[in-house]
C-alpha positions as semicolon CSV with decimal commas, in nm:
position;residue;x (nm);y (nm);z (nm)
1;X;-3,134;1,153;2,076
2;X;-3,340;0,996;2,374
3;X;-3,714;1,037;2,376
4;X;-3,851;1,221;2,702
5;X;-4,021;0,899;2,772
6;X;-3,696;0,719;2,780
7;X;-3,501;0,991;3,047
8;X;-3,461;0,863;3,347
9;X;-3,610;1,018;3,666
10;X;-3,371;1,223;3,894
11;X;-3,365;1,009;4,252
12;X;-3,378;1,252;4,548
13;X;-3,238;1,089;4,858
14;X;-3,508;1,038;5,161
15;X;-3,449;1,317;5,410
16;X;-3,317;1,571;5,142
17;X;-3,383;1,900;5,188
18;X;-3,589;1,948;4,837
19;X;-3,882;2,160;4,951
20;X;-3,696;2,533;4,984
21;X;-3,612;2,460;4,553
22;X;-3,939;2,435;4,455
23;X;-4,053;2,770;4,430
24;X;-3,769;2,827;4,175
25;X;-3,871;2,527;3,927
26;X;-4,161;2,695;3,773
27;X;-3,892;2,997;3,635
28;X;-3,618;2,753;3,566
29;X;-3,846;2,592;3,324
30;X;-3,957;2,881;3,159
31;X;-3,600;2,954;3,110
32;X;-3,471;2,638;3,013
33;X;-3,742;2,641;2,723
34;X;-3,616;3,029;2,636
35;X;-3,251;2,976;2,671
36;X;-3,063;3,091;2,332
37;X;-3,410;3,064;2,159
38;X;-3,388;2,709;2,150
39;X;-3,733;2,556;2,238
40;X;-3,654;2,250;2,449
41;X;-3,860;1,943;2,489
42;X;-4,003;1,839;2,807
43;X;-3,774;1,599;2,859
44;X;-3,474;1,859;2,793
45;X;-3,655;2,075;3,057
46;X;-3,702;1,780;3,306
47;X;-3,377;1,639;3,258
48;X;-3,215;2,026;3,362
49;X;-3,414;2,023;3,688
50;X;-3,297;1,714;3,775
51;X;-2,925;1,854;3,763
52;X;-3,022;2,150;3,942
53;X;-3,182;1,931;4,204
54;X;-2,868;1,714;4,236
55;X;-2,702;2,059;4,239
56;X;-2,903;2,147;4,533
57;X;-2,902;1,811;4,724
58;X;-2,492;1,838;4,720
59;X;-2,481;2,145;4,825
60;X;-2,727;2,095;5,153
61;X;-2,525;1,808;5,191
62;X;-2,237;2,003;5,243
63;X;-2,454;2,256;5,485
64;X;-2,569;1,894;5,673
65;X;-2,176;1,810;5,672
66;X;-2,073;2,172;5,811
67;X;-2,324;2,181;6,073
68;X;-2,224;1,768;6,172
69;X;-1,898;1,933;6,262
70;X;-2,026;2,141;6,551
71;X;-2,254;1,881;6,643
72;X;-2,194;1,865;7,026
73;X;-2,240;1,476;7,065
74;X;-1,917;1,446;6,884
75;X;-1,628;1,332;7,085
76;X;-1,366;1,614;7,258
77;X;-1,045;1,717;7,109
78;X;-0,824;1,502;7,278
79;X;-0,576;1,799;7,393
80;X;-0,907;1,952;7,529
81;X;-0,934;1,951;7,918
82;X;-1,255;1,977;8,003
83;X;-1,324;2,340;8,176
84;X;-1,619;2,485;8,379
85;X;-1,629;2,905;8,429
86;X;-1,874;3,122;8,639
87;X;-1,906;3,427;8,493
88;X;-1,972;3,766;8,636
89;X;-2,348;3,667;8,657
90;X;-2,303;3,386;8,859
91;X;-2,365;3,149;8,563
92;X;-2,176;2,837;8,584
93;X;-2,119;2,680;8,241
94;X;-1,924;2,325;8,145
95;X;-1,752;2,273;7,883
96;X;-1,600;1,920;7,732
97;X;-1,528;2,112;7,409
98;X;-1,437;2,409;7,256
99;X;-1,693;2,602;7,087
100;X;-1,660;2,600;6,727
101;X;-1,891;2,845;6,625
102;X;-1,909;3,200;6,842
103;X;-2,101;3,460;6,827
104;X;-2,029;3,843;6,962
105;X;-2,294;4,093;7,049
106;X;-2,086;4,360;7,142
107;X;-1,750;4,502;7,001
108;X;-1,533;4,429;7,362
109;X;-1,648;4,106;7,301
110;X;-1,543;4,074;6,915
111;X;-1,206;4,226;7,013
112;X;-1,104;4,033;7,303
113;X;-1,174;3,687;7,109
114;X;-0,987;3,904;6,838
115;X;-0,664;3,893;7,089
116;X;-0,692;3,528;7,161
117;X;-0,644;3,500;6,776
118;X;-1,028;3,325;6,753
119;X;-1,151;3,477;6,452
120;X;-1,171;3,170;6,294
121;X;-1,413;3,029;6,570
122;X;-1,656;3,300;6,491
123;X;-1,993;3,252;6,278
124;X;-2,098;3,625;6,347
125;X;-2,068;4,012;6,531
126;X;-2,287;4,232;6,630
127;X;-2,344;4,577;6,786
128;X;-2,072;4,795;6,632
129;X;-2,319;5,108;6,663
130;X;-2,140;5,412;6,801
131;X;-1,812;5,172;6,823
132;X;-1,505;5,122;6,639
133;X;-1,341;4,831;6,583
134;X;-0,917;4,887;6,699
135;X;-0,678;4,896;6,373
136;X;-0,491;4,564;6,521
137;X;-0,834;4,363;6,521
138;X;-0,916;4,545;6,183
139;X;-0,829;4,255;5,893
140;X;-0,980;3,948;6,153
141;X;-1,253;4,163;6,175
142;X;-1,333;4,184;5,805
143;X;-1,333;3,841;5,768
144;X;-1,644;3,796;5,972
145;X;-2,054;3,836;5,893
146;X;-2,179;4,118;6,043
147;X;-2,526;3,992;6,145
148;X;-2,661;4,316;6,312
149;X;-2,549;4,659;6,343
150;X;-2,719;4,679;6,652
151;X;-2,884;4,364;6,850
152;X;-2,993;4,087;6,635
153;X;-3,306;3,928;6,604
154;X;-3,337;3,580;6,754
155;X;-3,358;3,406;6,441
156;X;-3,125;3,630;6,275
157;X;-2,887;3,489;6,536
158;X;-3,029;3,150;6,491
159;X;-2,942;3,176;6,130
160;X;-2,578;3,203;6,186
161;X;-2,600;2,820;6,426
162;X;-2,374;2,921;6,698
163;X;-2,279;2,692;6,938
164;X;-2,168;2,968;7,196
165;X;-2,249;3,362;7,223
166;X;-2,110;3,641;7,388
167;X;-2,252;3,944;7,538
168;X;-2,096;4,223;7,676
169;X;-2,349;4,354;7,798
170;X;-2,690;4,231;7,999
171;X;-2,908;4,411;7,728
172;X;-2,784;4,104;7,498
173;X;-2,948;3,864;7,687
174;X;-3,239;4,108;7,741
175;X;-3,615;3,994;7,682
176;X;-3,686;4,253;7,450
177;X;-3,357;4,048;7,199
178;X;-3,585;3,783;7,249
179;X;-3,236;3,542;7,286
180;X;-3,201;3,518;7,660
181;X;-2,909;3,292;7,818
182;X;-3,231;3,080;7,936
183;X;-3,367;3,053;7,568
184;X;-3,043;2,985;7,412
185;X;-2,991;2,692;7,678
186;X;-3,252;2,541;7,585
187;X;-3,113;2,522;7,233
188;X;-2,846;2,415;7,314
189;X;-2,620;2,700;7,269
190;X;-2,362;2,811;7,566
191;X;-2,352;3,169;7,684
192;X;-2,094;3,399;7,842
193;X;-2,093;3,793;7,974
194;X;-1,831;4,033;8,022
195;X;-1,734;4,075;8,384
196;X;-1,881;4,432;8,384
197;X;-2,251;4,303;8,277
198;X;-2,327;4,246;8,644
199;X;-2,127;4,437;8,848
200;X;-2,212;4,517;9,192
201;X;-1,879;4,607;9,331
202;X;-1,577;4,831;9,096
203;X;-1,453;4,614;8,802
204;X;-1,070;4,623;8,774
205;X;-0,782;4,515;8,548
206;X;-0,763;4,210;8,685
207;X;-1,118;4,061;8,619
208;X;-1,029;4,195;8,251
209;X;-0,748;3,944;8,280
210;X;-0,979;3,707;8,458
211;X;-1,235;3,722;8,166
212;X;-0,908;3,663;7,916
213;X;-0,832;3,364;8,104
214;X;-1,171;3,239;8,111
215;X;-1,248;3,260;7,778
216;X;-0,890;3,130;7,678
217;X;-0,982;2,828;7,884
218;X;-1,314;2,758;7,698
219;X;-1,124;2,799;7,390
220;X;-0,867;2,571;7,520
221;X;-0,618;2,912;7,408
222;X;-0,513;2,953;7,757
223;X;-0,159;2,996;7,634
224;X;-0,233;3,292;7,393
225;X;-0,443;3,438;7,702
226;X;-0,168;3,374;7,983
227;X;0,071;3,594;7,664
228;X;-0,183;3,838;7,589
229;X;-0,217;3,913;8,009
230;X;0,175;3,959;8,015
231;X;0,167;4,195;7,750
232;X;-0,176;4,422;7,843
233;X;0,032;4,404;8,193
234;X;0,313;4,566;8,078
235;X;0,161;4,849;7,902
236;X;-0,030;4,910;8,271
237;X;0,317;4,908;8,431
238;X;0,437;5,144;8,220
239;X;0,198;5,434;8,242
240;X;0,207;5,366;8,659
241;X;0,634;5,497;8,608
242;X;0,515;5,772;8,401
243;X;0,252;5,876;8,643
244;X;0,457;5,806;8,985
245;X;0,450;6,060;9,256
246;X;0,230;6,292;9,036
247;X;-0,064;6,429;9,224
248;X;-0,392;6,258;9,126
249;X;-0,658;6,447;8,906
250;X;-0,955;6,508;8,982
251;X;-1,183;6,350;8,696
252;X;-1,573;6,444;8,639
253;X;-1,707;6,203;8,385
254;X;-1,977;6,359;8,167
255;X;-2,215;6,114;7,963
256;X;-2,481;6,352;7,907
257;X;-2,818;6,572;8,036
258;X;-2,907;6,929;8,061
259;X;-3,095;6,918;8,375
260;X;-2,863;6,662;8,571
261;X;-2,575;6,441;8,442
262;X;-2,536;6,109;8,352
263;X;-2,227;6,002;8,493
264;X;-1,998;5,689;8,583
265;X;-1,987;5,568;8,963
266;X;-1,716;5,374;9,121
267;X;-1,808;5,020;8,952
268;X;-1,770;5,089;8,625
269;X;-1,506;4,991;8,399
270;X;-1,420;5,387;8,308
271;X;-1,375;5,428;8,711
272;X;-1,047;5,167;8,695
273;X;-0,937;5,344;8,386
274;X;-0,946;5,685;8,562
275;X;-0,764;5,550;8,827
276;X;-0,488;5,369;8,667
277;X;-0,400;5,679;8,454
278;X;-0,343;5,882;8,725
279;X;-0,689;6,035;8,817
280;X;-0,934;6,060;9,054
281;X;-1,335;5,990;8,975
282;X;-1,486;6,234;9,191
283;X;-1,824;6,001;9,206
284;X;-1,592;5,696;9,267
285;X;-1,813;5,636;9,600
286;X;-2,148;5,593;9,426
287;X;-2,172;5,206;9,416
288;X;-2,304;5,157;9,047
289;X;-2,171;5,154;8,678
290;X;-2,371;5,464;8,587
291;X;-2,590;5,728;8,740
292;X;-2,727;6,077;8,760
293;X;-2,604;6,353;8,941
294;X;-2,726;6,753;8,941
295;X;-2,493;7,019;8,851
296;X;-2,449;7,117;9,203
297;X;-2,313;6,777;9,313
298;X;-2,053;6,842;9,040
299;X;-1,977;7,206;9,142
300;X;-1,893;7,070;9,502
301;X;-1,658;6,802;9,406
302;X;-1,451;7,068;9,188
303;X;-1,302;6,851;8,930
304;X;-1,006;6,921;8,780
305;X;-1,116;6,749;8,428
306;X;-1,460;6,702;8,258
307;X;-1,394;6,392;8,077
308;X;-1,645;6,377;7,781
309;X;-1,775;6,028;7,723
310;X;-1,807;6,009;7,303
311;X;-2,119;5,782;7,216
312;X;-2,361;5,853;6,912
313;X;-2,516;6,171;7,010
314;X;-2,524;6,440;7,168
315;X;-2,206;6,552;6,973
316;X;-1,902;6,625;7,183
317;X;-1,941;7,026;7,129
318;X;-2,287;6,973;7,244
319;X;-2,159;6,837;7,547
320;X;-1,883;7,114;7,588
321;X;-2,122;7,422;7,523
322;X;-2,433;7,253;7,784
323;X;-2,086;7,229;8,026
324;X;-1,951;7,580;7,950
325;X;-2,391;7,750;7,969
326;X;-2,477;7,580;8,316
327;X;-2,411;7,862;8,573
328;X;-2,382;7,663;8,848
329;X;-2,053;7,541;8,682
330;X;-1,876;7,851;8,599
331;X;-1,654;7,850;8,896
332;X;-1,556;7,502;8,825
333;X;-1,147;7,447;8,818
334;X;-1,238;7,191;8,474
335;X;-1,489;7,478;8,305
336;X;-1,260;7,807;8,393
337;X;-0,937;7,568;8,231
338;X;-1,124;7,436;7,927
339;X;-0,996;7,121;8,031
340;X;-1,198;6,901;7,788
341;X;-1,059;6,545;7,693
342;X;-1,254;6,313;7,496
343;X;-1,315;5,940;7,578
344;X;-1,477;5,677;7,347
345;X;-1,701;5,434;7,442
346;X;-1,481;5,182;7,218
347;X;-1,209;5,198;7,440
348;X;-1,413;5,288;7,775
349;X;-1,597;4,931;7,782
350;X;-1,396;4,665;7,958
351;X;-1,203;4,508;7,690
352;X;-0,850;4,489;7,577
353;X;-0,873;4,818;7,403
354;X;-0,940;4,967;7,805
355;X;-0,564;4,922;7,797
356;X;-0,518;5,200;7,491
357;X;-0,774;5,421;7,665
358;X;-0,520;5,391;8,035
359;X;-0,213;5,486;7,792
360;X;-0,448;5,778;7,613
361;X;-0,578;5,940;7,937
362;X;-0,300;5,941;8,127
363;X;-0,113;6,153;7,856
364;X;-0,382;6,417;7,886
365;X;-0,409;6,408;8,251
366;X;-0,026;6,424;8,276
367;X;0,100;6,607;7,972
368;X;0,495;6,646;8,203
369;X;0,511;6,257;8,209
370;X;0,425;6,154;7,848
């Protein structure tokens, strides 16, 4: 056997990543001397760091390899055509490569890179709170780290090294995430937001095919996103026959509030999705996403419907009974017919899944043409 002055010393490589192991050497020794109450020599011990340093310096050679491959100085895939988009925000953003490494912080996000079939370009989701996820995006899904439930921390984020991340809505480039598009530019990491993020005028099907398109393009997918367009198309065309030369309903969105109600306006993603099923928003003139209303406003417009917007809390009966106790409502055609359909917010935010929610609605505003 070798003496322990004979063993020779374990050669780390200059630049290896050694420092995050040594906190663990002072246990492994201990345990190397313990293991199956054999009492090892020093050199024994020495000699079993040194293979759990070479251990480590492969394996954070791999991480050093893995991250190499989203490096963005390599060269372009050469079936890539370079593509530049202007989101909803009136960000412009080149790209002379697909991103390899995506990031979602909202579930319409997730699921439309879900329908271009990208789950294998994404490092990490986020924001499911209060969502589902659809049962076709269900088994991609599972294959991906959650990093938040809600919005990640900036170096939670960090930790995943995206190249590109997604927002579908403004709050995920807020200040308060602490990862604006600003910050993340400056490390080097692309952004994009969902067409509704910024909305100033009503969003409509065909920015949702727009976005699609875009991020197709940036994916250099635009053939799955011209496909997935045709299809989501199709579906639309069908519930406009089924709903053909029906009068439209009149549709009162309810959020929430006891004293006034949160409710959509006319540029809102749910406002399209009224309308396409065969209703009418009766705030459809209020130019904004969302807003509040009193109870009297709603009494005067007489909806037909009070469609009850499902998100977290308060519950949906909550909802029905502060409806059903507000006097100023009791003469309303929606309150007096108990007319009470349900809407999620996983289907409501502009998405592929707005599709299902079109399809859903329109059988409960017209029960005759389902």
């Amino acid at each position: 056997m070798a003496s322990p002055r004979t063993s020779r010393p374990v050669r780390i490589r200059q630049g290896s990543p050694v420092l995050p192991v040594l906190p663990v050497l002072p246990p492994l020794l201990r345990s190397a001397r313990r293991s199956r109450g054999y009492v090892w020599s020093r050199g024994h011990a020495w000699t079993a760091v040194g293979v759990a340093l070479a251990v480590f310096a492969t394996a954070c050679g791999g991480a050093v390899e893995e991250r190499k491959a989203a490096n963005p100085t390599d060269p372009a895939p050469a079936a890539y055509a370079p593509y530049s988009d202007t989101d909803n925000c009136g960000v412009t953003t080149s790209y002379d490569r697909p991103p390899k490494r995506a990031a979602t912080l909202t579930s319409n996000a997730t699921e439309l890179m879900l329908e271009l079939g990208l789950a294998d370009r994404m490092v990490g989701t986020s924001y499911l709170k209060g969502r589902t996820i659809g049962d076709k995006y269900k088994e991609q899904y599972g294959k991906i780290p959650v990093l938040a439930e809600a919005q990640p921390s900036l170096e939670k984020l960090l930790e995943a090294t995206p190249d590109f991340v997604y927002a579908g809505y403004p709050d995920g480039f807020s200040e308060s995430s602490g990862h604006t598009r600003a910050r993340l530019g400056e490390l080097g990491v692309k952004t994009h937001l969902n067409p509704e993020g910024c909305a100033k005028s009503p969003v409509t099907f065909d920015q949702l095919f727009g976005e699609l398109r875009s991020v197709g393009g940036i994916f250099g997918v635009s053939d799955r996103a011209e496909t997935s367009v045709a299809a989501l198309r199709a579906r639309l065309d069908a519930v406009k026959a089924k709903v053909a030369g029906a009068p439209p309903v009149k549709v009162f969105v309810y959020n929430s509030g006891a004293d006034a109600a949160q409710t959509t306006g006319g540029n809102s993603m749910l406002n399209e999705i009224i309308a396409r099923a065969g209703g009418t928003n009766v705030f459809a003139d209020l130019n904004e996403r969302w807003t509040k209303v009193s109870w009297e406003q709603v009494a005067e417009r007489k909806p037909d419907v009070v469609l009850i917007y499902d998100y977290v809390s308060p519950s949906v009966d909550s909802k029905i009974e502060t409806l059903k106790s507000t006097p100023v409502l009791a003469d309303v055609p929606a309150i007096r017919a108990n007319a009470f359909p349900v809407i999620s917010l996983s289907v409501a935010q502009p998405g592929p899944r707005s599709v299902d929610a079109v399809e859903e609605l329109a059988t409960r505003l017209h029960p005759q043409g389902s």
